[in-house]
XYZ file of C-alpha atoms in Angstrom:
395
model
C 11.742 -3.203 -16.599
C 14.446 -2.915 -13.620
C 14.888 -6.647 -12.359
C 17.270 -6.152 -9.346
C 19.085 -8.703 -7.244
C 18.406 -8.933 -3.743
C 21.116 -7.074 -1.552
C 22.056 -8.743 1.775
C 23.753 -5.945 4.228
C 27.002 -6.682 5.801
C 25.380 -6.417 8.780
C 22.328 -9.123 8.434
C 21.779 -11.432 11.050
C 23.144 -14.174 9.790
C 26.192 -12.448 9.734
C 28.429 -12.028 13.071
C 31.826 -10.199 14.054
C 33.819 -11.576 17.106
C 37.049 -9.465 18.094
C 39.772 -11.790 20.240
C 43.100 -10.610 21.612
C 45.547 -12.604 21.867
C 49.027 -11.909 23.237
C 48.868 -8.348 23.270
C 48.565 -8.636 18.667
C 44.921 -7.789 17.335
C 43.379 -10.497 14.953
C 41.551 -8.771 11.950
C 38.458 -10.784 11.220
C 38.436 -11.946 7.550
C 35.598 -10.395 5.328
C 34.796 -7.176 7.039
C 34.393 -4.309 4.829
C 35.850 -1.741 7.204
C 38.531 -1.304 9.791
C 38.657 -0.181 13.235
C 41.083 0.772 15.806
C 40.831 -2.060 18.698
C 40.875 -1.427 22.591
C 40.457 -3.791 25.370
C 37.054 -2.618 26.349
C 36.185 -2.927 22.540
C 33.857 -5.568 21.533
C 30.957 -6.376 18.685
C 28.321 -8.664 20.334
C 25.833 -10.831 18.109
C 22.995 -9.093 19.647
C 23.914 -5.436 18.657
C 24.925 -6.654 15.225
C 21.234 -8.504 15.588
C 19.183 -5.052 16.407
C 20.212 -3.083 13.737
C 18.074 -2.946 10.306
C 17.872 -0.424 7.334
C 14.636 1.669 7.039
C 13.426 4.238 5.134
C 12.537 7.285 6.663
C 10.541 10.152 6.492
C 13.023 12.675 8.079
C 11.495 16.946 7.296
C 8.848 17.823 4.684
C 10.078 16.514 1.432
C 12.883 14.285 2.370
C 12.820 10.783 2.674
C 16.552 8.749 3.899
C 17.959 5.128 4.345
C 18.785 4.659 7.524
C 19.821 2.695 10.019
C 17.608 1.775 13.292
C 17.278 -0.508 15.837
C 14.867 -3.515 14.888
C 11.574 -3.170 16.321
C 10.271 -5.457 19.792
C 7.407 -6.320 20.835
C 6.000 -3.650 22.772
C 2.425 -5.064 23.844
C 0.888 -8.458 23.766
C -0.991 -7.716 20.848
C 1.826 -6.525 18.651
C 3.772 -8.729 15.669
C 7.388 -8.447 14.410
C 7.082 -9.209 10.837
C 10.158 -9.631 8.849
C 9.359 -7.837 5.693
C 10.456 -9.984 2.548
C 8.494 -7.781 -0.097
C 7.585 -4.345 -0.003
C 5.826 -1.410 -2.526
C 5.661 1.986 -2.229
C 2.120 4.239 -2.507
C 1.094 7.198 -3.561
C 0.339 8.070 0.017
C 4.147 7.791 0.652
C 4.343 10.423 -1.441
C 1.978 12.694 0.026
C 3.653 12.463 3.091
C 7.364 13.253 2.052
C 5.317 16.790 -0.028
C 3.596 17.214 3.401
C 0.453 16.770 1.916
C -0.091 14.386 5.431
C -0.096 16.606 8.634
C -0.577 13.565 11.221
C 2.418 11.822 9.640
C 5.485 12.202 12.085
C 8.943 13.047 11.489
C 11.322 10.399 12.010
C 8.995 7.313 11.456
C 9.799 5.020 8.966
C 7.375 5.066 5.836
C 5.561 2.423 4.193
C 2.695 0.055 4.799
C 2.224 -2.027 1.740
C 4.212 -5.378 2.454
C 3.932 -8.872 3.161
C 6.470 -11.103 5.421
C 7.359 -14.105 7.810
C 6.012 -13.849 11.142
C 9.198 -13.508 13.412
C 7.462 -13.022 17.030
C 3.971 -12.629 18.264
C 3.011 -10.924 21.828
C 1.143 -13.661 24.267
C -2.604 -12.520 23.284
C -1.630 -13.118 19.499
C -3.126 -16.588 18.641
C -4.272 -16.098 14.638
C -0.552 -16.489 13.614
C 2.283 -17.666 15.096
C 6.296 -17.500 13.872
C 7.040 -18.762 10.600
C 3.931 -17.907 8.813
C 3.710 -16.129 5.824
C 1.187 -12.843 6.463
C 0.343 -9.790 4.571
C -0.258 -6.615 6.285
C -3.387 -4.237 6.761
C -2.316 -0.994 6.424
C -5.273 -0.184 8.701
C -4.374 -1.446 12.401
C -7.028 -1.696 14.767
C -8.361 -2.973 17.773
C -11.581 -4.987 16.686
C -13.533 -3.721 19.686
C -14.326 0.399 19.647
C -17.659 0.900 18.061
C -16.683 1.076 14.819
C -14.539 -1.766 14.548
C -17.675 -3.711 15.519
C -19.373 -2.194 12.214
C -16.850 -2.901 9.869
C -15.350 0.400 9.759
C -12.104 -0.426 10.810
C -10.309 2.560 9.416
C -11.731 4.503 12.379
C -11.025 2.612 15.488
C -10.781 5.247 17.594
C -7.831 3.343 19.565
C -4.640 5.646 19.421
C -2.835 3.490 17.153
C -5.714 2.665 15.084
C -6.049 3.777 11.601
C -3.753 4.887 9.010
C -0.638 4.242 11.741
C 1.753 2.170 10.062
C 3.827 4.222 7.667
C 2.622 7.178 8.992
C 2.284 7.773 13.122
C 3.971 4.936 13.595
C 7.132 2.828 11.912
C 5.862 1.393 8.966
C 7.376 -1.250 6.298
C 9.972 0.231 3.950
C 12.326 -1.483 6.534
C 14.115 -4.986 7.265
C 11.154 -5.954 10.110
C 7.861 -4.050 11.355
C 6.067 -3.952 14.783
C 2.529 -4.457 13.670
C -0.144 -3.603 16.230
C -2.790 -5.430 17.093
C -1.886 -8.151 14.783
C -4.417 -10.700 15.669
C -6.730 -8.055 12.958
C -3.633 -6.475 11.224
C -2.214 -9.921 9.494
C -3.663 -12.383 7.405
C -1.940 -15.644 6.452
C -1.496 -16.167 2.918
C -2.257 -19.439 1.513
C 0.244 -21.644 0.544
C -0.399 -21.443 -3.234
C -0.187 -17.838 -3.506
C 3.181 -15.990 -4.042
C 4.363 -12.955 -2.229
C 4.175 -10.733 -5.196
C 0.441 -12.227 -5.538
C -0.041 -11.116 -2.225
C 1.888 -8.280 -1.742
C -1.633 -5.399 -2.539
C -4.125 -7.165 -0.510
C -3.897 -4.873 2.555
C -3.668 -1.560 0.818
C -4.857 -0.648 -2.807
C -6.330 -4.086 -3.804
C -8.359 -3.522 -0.310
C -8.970 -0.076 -1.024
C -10.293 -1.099 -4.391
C -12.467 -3.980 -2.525
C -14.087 -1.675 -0.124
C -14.973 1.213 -2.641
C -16.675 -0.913 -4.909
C -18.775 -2.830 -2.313
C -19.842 0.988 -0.530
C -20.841 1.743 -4.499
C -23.284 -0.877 -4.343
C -22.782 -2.120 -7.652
C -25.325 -3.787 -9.508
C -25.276 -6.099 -13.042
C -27.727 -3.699 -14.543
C -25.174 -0.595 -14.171
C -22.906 1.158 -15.896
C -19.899 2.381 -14.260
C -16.397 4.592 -14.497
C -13.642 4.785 -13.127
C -11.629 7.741 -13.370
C -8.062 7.025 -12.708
C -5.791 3.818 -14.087
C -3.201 4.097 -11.707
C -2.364 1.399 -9.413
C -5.452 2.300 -7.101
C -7.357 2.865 -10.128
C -6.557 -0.792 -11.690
C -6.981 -2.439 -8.249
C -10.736 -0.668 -8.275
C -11.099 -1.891 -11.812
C -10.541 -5.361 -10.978
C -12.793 -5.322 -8.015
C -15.162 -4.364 -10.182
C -15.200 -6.497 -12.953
C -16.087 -9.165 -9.766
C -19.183 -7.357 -9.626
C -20.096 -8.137 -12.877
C -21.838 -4.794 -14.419
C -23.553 -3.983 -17.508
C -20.253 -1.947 -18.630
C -17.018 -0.408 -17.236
C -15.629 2.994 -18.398
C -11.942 3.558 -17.547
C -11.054 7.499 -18.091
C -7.266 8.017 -17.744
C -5.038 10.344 -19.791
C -1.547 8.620 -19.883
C -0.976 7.021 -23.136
C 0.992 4.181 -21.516
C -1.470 3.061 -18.768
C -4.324 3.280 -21.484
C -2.313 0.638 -23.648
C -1.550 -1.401 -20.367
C -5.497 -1.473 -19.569
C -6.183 -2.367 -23.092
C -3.446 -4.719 -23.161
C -4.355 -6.951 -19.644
C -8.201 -6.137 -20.052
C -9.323 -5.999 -23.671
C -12.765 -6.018 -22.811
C -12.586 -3.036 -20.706
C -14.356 0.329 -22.149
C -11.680 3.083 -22.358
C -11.954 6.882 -23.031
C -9.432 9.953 -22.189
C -10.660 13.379 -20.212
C -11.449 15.403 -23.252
C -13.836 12.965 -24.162
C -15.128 11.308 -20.973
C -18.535 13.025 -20.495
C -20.008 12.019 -24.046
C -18.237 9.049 -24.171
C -20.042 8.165 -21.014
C -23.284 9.385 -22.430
C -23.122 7.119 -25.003
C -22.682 4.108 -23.592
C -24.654 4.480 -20.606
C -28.681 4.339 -20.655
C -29.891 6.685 -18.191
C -27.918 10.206 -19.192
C -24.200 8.938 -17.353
C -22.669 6.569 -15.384
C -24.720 4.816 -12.682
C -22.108 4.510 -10.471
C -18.935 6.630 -10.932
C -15.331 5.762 -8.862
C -12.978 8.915 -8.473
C -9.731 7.320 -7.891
C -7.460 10.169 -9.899
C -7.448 12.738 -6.739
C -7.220 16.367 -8.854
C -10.055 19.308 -8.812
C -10.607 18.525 -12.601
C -11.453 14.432 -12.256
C -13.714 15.633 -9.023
C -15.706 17.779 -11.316
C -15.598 14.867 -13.796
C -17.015 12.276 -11.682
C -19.779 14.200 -10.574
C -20.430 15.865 -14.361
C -20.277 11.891 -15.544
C -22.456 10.942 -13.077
C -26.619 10.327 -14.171
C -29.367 12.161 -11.862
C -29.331 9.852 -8.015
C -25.798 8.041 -9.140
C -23.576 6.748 -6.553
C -20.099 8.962 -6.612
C -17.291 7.247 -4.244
C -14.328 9.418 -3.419
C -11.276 7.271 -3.310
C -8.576 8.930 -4.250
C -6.561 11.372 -1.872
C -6.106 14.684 -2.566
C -3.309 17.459 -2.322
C -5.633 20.029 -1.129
C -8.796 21.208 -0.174
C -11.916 21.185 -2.637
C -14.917 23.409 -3.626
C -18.061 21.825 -3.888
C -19.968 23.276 -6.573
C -23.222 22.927 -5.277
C -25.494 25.100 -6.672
C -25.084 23.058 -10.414
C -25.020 19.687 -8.118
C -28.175 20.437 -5.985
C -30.456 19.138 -8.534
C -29.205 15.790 -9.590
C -29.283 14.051 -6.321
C -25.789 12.736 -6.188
C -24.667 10.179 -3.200
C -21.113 10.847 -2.620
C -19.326 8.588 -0.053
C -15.992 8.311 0.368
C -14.035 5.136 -0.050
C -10.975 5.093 2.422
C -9.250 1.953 2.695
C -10.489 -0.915 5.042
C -8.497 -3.839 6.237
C -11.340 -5.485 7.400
C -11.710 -7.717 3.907
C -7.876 -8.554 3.206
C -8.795 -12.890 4.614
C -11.773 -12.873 1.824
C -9.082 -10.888 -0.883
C -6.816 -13.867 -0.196
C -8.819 -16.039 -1.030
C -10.447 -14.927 -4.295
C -6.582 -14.343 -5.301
C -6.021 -18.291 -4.183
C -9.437 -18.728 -6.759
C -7.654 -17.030 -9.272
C -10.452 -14.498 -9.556
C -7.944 -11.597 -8.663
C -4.623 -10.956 -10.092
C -2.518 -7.950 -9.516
C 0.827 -8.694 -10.193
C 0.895 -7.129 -13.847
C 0.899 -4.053 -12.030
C 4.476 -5.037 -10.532
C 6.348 -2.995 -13.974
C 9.739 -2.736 -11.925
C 11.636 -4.370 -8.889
C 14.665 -2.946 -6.659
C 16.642 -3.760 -3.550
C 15.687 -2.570 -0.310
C 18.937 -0.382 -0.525
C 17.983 1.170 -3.858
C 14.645 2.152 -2.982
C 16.049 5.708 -3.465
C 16.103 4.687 -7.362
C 12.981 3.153 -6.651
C 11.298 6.236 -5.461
C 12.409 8.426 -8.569
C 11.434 6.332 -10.519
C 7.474 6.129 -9.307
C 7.201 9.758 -8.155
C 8.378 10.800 -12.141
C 6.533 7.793 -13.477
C 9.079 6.284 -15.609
C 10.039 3.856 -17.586
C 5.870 2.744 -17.699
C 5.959 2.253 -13.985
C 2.857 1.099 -12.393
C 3.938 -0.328 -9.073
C 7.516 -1.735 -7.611
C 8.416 -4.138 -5.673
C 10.806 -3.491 -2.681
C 13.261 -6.738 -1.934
């Protein structure tokens, strides 16, 4: 495990630089890392030193850089600026520095898993005001398009609604955000949960939250999961709240099985070479009831839907590299529901507050922790999955 100390730039707010002549002699301000050539017309004010922040950013198809960028401002009445005080990167992230993510743009900075201190609202933003702590949807939307009004909030039709943050827009791999429409995008966190508590609730834990409750999960079922990554845990622990007959984890890394048998010992756990009669016999209707795809390859799509009993539920909620073949000729006959579980941020106030219950817990998944200007380290670290990295957290 990677504990890392929190880095404060030279050029932090707190800090300022003031550059006086006197008598024709230039004054070198004490503590200033670097030196520069003075003129009359030269002069640092607070507010530039203010508007500058480091940010990650996606800059061509598989290269990400630190950076620095002016801090975001509020740019409608409806918008936030959060100042982000944890931070995590996603598998997504990834998909969009391999160009696996055509919408994202060039140039924006990535991330939208984080949590933070309200620094401004707009004037129509009444649900949180500054000082508050908030996590942050990673679905932005505008709560009145037809399907915001139906719960699914993941496709407001509003241009900046949807996957934006991280993505078309500046997301939270950064000092500060801009968060749209933040009256829907934030959620206060309670006072007796922690930022690393809180720090999943608008991304996997949510995406987890809304997969399991479009499975329609029942006590009498039996169901898998395929997949024990961070998603994959996240789905697992929204479904234990649903209290089935049994859970099946399938996952082939030796170190996330021993994690899953190590945090949840009453879990059921088989491997891929094995999934399909391990299924069979511990299920009572010839497979799973109600099978989760959260691994994203062409071989655990085939599983899930090989796994799954004649008129199961299959939910779709991992992301994938590239297109897939349905086979449907050999699936015709078993009357599979597949539905597709993309995130929703609609649920994150009710997340909060089974986490506050103590009926969710997610922070064994935080394996490793790094400075905002070592997320490079950070990054090589989760794209190679080392050291037994689940998730990290971004400081």
């Amino acid at each position: 495990m990677h504990q890392k100390q929190t880095f404060n730039m030279c050029y932090n707010s707190k800090h300022t630089t003031k550059v006086n002549l006197l008598s024709g002699l230039t004054k070198k301000f004490i503590g200033l890392q670097f030196m520069k050539s003075l003129s009359l017309s030269f002069k640092v004010s607070i507010n530039q030193q203010k508007n500058i922040m480091l940010a990650y950013t996606y800059l061509q198809k598989g290269k990400f850089g630190l950076r620095e960028k002016p801090k975001p401002k509020i740019t409608d009445a409806r918008d936030a600026i959060v100042r982000v005080t944890l931070g995590s990167i996603c598998t997504s992230d990834l998909h969009i520095k391999h160009g696996s993510v055509p919408r994202a743009v060039p140039g924006i900075t990535v991330g939208h898993e984080m949590v933070g201190i309200v620094e401004e609202v707009g004037t129509n933003v009444t649900s949180v005001k500054p000082g508050d702590r908030v996590s942050v949807n990673v679905e932005t939307f505008c709560g009145k398009c037809f399907f915001c009004h139906r719960g699914y909030v993941n496709n407001c039709t509003d241009p900046n609604g949807g996957w934006a943050l991280g993505c078309r827009i500046d997301g939270g791999q950064a000092e500060y955000v801009r968060v749209p429409y933040a009256e829907q995008g934030l959620n206060r966190i309670p006072d007796t949960v922690s930022d690393e508590q809180a720090l999943f609730v608008g991304d996997v834990l949510a995406t987890g939250f809304w997969a399991t409750r479009i499975s329609e999960i029942t006590e009498e079922d039996t169901v898998l999961i395929i997949g024990a990554g961070p998603t994959g845990i996240c789905t697992l622990l929204c479904s234990i709240l649903k209290n089935p007959k049994h859970i099946i984890v399938c996952e082939k890394s030796p170190e996330r099985v021993r994690f899953i048998r190590e945090h949840y010992p009453d879990i059921l756990i088989t491997t891929p070479d094995n999934c399909k009669e391990f299924v069979l016999e511990n299920s009572d209707h010839g497979g799973a009831d109600v099978v989760l795809e959260v691994a994203g390859t062409e071989d655990s799509f085939r599983m899930a839907w090989e796994c799954a009993r004649p008129n199961a539920i299959v939910t779709i909620v991992a992301l994938y590299d590239k297109p897939l073949i349905f086979p449907l000729p050999d699936m015709y006959g078993k009357n599979l529901i597949f539905k597709t579980g993309g995130v929703d941020g609609c649920d994150c106030a009710e997340i909060l507050r089974l986490i506050e219950e103590g009926k969710i817990d997610t922070t064994p998944l935080i394996t490793h922790r790094f400075a905002l200007n070592e997320i490079e380290e950070a990054y090589r670290v989760f794209e190679n999955k080392l050291d037994g990295v689940i998730k990290i957290a971004i400081y």
